[in-house]
C-alpha cells in the first residue's frame, strides 16, 4: 500500500468512526428521551453474569434481583458505557486523522491519543 492510499484509508476510517459515534449518541439520547417521557414501551435491559454475588437478594428484600431493578441498573449503566464508547471512537478518529494528515506516528501528541484510548 503506497502512502497516498494509506492516508485515504486513514481519512475514511476517521470519518467512519465520527459517523458511528454520532449515531450512537443520537440513539442513546433518543432512547433516554423516550424512556423518560414515557412515549413508548422501550426499556433498557442488561443481563448480568450468573455469579453468586449478583444473584443474591435485591434491594427490596426479595430473593434475587427483580426485573425492575435490572431495568433501573441498565438505564443507569447503558448511557455511561456508551459515553465511554463514544469517547474511544472519537479518540480513534483523532488518531486516524493524525495519520491521514501525514504526521508522524511516533510524535508525543499521537502517543498521548493512543494512551488515552488504552487507559479508557
Coordinates of N, CA and C in Angstrom, one line a residue:
X1 N 0.9 -1.2 0.0 CA 0.0 0.0 0.0 C 0.9 1.2 0.0
X2 N 0.7 2.1 -1.0 CA 1.5 3.3 -1.0 C 1.0 4.3 0.0
X3 N 1.7 5.4 0.1 CA 1.4 6.4 1.2 C 0.1 7.1 1.0
X4 N -0.2 7.5 -0.3 CA -1.5 8.2 -0.5 C -2.7 7.3 -0.3
X5 N -2.6 6.0 -0.6 CA -3.7 5.1 -0.3 C -3.8 4.9 1.2
X6 N -2.7 4.9 1.9 CA -2.8 4.7 3.4 C -3.4 6.0 4.0
X7 N -3.1 7.2 3.5 CA -3.7 8.4 4.0 C -5.2 8.4 3.7
X8 N -5.6 8.0 2.5 CA -7.0 7.9 2.2 C -7.7 6.9 3.1
X9 N -7.1 5.8 3.3 CA -7.7 4.8 4.2 C -7.9 5.3 5.6
X10 N -6.9 6.0 6.1 CA -7.0 6.6 7.5 C -8.0 7.7 7.5
X11 N -8.2 8.5 6.5 CA -9.2 9.6 6.4 C -10.6 8.9 6.4
X12 N -10.8 7.9 5.6 CA -12.1 7.2 5.6 C -12.4 6.6 7.0
X13 N -11.4 6.0 7.6 CA -11.7 5.4 8.9 C -12.0 6.5 10.0
X14 N -11.3 7.7 9.9 CA -11.6 8.8 10.8 C -13.1 9.2 10.6
X15 N -13.5 9.4 9.4 CA -14.9 9.8 9.2 C -15.9 8.7 9.6
X16 N -15.6 7.5 9.3 CA -16.5 6.4 9.7 C -16.6 6.3 11.2
X17 N -15.5 6.5 12.0 CA -15.6 6.5 13.4 C -16.4 7.7 14.0
X18 N -16.3 8.8 13.3 CA -17.1 10.0 13.7 C -18.6 9.8 13.5
X19 N -18.9 9.2 12.3 CA -20.3 8.9 12.0 C -20.9 7.9 13.0
X20 N -20.1 6.9 13.3 CA -20.6 5.9 14.2 C -20.8 6.5 15.6
X21 N -19.9 7.4 16.0 CA -20.1 8.0 17.4 C -21.3 8.9 17.4
X22 N -21.6 9.6 16.3 CA -22.8 10.4 16.2 C -24.0 9.6 16.3
X23 N -24.0 8.5 15.5 CA -25.2 7.6 15.5 C -25.4 7.0 16.9
X24 N -24.4 6.6 17.6 CA -24.6 6.1 19.0 C -25.1 7.2 19.9
X25 N -24.6 8.4 19.8 CA -25.1 9.5 20.6 C -26.5 9.8 20.4
X26 N -26.9 9.8 19.1 CA -28.3 10.1 18.8 C -29.2 9.0 19.3
X27 N -28.8 7.7 19.1 CA -29.6 6.6 19.6 C -29.8 6.6 21.1
X28 N -28.7 6.9 21.8 CA -28.8 6.9 23.3 C -29.7 8.1 23.8
X29 N -29.5 9.2 23.2 CA -30.3 10.4 23.6 C -31.8 10.1 23.3
X30 N -32.1 9.6 22.1 CA -33.4 9.3 21.8 C -34.0 8.2 22.7
X31 N -33.3 7.2 23.0 CA -33.8 6.1 23.9 C -34.0 6.7 25.3
X32 N -33.1 7.5 25.8 CA -33.3 8.0 27.1 C -34.5 9.0 27.1
X33 N -34.7 9.8 26.1 CA -35.8 10.7 26.0 C -37.1 9.9 25.9
X34 N -37.2 8.9 25.1 CA -38.5 8.2 25.0 C -38.8 7.4 26.3
X35 N -37.7 6.9 27.0 CA -37.9 6.2 28.3 C -38.4 7.2 29.3
X36 N -37.8 8.3 29.4 CA -38.2 9.3 30.5 C -39.5 9.9 30.2
X37 N -39.8 10.2 29.0 CA -41.1 10.9 28.6 C -42.2 9.9 28.6
X38 N -41.9 8.6 28.6 CA -43.0 7.6 28.6 C -43.8 7.5 27.3
X39 N -43.2 7.9 26.2 CA -44.0 7.9 25.0 C -43.9 6.5 24.3
X40 N -43.1 5.6 24.9 CA -43.0 4.3 24.3 C -42.8 3.3 25.4
X41 N -42.9 2.0 25.0 CA -42.7 1.0 26.0 C -41.3 0.5 26.0
X42 N -40.4 1.3 25.5 CA -39.0 1.0 25.4 C -38.4 0.7 26.8
X43 N -37.7 -0.3 26.9 CA -37.0 -0.5 28.2 C -35.6 -0.9 28.0
X44 N -34.7 -0.5 28.9 CA -33.3 -0.9 28.8 C -33.2 -2.3 29.5
X45 N -32.4 -3.2 28.9 CA -32.2 -4.5 29.5 C -30.7 -4.7 29.6
X46 N -30.4 -5.4 30.7 CA -29.0 -5.8 30.9 C -29.0 -7.2 31.6
X47 N -28.4 -8.2 31.0 CA -28.3 -9.5 31.6 C -27.0 -9.6 32.4
X48 N -27.1 -9.6 33.7 CA -25.9 -9.7 34.5 C -25.3 -11.1 34.4
X49 N -24.0 -11.3 34.6 CA -23.5 -12.6 34.6 C -24.1 -13.4 35.8
X50 N -24.1 -14.7 35.6 CA -24.7 -15.6 36.7 C -23.6 -15.9 37.7
X51 N -23.3 -14.9 38.5 CA -22.3 -15.1 39.6 C -23.1 -14.9 40.9
X52 N -22.8 -15.7 41.8 CA -23.5 -15.7 43.1 C -23.6 -14.3 43.7
X53 N -22.6 -13.5 43.5 CA -22.7 -12.1 44.1 C -23.8 -11.3 43.5
X54 N -24.1 -11.5 42.2 CA -25.2 -10.8 41.5 C -26.5 -11.4 41.7
X55 N -26.6 -12.7 42.0 CA -27.9 -13.4 42.0 C -28.5 -13.4 43.4
X56 N -27.8 -12.8 44.4 CA -28.4 -12.7 45.8 C -29.4 -11.7 45.9
X57 N -30.0 -11.5 47.0 CA -31.2 -10.7 47.2 C -31.1 -9.3 46.7
X58 N -32.2 -8.7 46.3 CA -32.3 -7.4 45.8 C -32.4 -6.4 46.9
X59 N -32.6 -5.1 46.5 CA -32.7 -4.0 47.5 C -34.0 -4.0 48.2
X60 N -35.0 -4.7 47.7 CA -36.3 -4.7 48.4 C -36.5 -6.0 49.3
X61 N -35.4 -6.7 49.5 CA -35.5 -7.8 50.4 C -36.0 -9.1 49.7
X62 N -36.2 -9.0 48.4 CA -36.7 -10.1 47.6 C -35.6 -11.1 47.3
X63 N -35.9 -12.3 47.0 CA -34.9 -13.3 46.6 C -34.6 -13.0 45.2
X64 N -33.4 -12.7 44.9 CA -32.9 -12.4 43.6 C -33.2 -10.9 43.2
X65 N -32.6 -10.5 42.1 CA -32.8 -9.1 41.6 C -34.1 -9.1 40.8
X66 N -34.9 -8.2 41.0 CA -36.2 -8.1 40.2 C -35.9 -7.5 38.8
X67 N -36.9 -7.7 38.0 CA -36.7 -7.2 36.6 C -36.7 -5.6 36.6
X68 N -37.4 -5.0 37.5 CA -37.4 -3.5 37.6 C -36.1 -3.0 38.0
X69 N -35.4 -3.8 39.0 CA -34.1 -3.4 39.4 C -33.1 -3.5 38.3
X70 N -33.2 -4.6 37.5 CA -32.4 -4.8 36.3 C -32.5 -3.6 35.3
X71 N -33.8 -3.2 35.1 CA -34.0 -2.1 34.1 C -33.5 -0.8 34.7
X72 N -33.6 -0.6 35.9 CA -33.0 0.7 36.5 C -31.5 0.7 36.4
X73 N -30.9 -0.5 36.7 CA -29.4 -0.6 36.5 C -29.0 -0.4 35.1
X74 N -29.8 -1.0 34.2 CA -29.4 -0.8 32.7 C -29.6 0.6 32.3
X75 N -30.7 1.3 32.8 CA -30.9 2.7 32.4 C -29.8 3.6 32.9
X76 N -29.2 3.2 34.0 CA -28.1 4.0 34.5 C -26.8 3.6 33.8
X77 N -26.6 2.3 33.5 CA -25.3 1.8 33.0 C -25.1 2.0 31.5
X78 N -26.2 1.8 30.8 CA -26.0 1.9 29.3 C -25.6 3.3 28.8
X79 N -26.2 4.4 29.2 CA -25.7 5.7 28.7 C -24.2 5.9 29.1
X80 N -23.8 5.5 30.3 CA -22.4 5.7 30.8 C -21.5 4.9 29.9
X81 N -21.8 3.6 29.7 CA -20.9 2.8 28.8 C -20.9 3.3 27.4
X82 N -22.0 3.8 26.9 CA -22.0 4.3 25.5 C -21.2 5.7 25.5
X83 N -21.2 6.4 26.5 CA -20.4 7.7 26.5 C -18.9 7.3 26.5
X84 N -18.5 6.3 27.2 CA -17.1 5.8 27.1 C -16.8 5.3 25.7
X85 N -17.8 4.6 25.1 CA -17.6 4.1 23.7 C -17.4 5.3 22.7
X86 N -18.3 6.3 22.9 CA -18.2 7.5 22.0 C -16.8 8.1 22.2
X87 N -16.3 8.3 23.4 CA -15.0 8.9 23.7 C -13.9 8.1 23.0
X88 N -14.0 6.8 23.1 CA -12.9 5.9 22.4 C -13.0 6.1 20.9
X89 N -14.2 6.1 20.4 CA -14.4 6.2 18.9 C -13.8 7.6 18.4
X90 N -14.1 8.6 19.2 CA -13.6 10.0 18.8 C -12.1 10.1 18.9
X91 N -11.6 9.4 19.9 CA -10.1 9.4 20.1 C -9.5 8.6 19.0
X92 N -10.1 7.5 18.6 CA -9.6 6.7 17.5 C -9.7 7.5 16.2
X93 N -10.8 8.2 16.0 CA -10.9 9.1 14.8 C -9.8 10.1 14.8
X94 N -9.5 10.7 16.0 CA -8.4 11.7 16.0 C -7.1 11.1 15.6
X95 N -6.9 9.8 16.1 CA -5.6 9.1 15.7 C -5.5 8.9 14.2
X96 N -6.6 8.4 13.6 CA -6.6 8.2 12.2 C -6.5 9.5 11.4
X97 N -7.1 10.6 11.9 CA -6.9 11.9 11.2 C -5.5 12.4 11.3
X98 N -4.9 12.1 12.5 CA -3.4 12.5 12.6 C -2.6 11.8 11.6
X99 N -2.8 10.5 11.3 CA -2.1 9.8 10.3 C -2.5 10.2 8.9
X100 N -3.7 10.6 8.7 CA -4.2 11.0 7.4 C -3.6 12.3 7.0
X101 N -3.3 13.2 8.0 CA -2.6 14.5 7.8 C -1.1 14.3 7.5
X102 N -0.6 13.1 7.6 CA 0.8 12.9 7.2 C 1.7 13.2 8.4
X103 N 1.2 13.2 9.6 CA 2.1 13.5 10.8 C 2.7 12.2 11.2
X104 N 3.7 12.3 12.0 CA 4.5 11.1 12.4 C 3.7 10.3 13.5
X105 N 3.7 9.0 13.4 CA 3.0 8.2 14.4 C 3.8 8.1 15.7
X106 N 5.0 8.5 15.8 CA 5.8 8.4 17.0 C 6.0 9.8 17.7
X107 N 5.2 10.7 17.3 CA 5.2 12.1 17.9 C 4.5 11.9 19.3
X108 N 4.9 12.8 20.2 CA 4.4 12.7 21.6 C 2.9 12.9 21.6
X109 N 2.3 13.8 20.8 CA 0.9 14.1 20.8 C 0.1 12.8 20.4
X110 N 0.6 12.1 19.4 CA 0.0 10.9 18.9 C 0.0 9.8 20.0
X111 N 1.1 9.8 20.7 CA 1.3 8.8 21.7 C 0.3 9.1 22.8
X112 N 0.0 10.4 23.1 CA -1.0 10.8 24.1 C -2.4 10.3 23.7
X113 N -2.7 10.4 22.4 CA -4.0 10.0 21.9 C -4.2 8.5 22.2
X114 N -3.2 7.7 21.8 CA -3.2 6.3 22.0 C -3.2 5.9 23.5
X115 N -2.5 6.7 24.3 CA -2.5 6.4 25.7 C -3.9 6.6 26.3
X116 N -4.6 7.7 25.9 CA -6.0 7.9 26.3 C -6.9 6.8 26.0
X117 N -6.8 6.3 24.8 CA -7.6 5.1 24.3 C -7.3 3.9 25.2
X118 N -6.0 3.6 25.4 CA -5.7 2.4 26.2 C -6.1 2.6 27.7
X119 N -6.0 3.8 28.3 CA -6.4 3.9 29.6 C -7.9 3.9 29.8
X120 N -8.6 4.3 28.8 CA -10.1 4.2 28.8 C -10.5 2.8 28.7

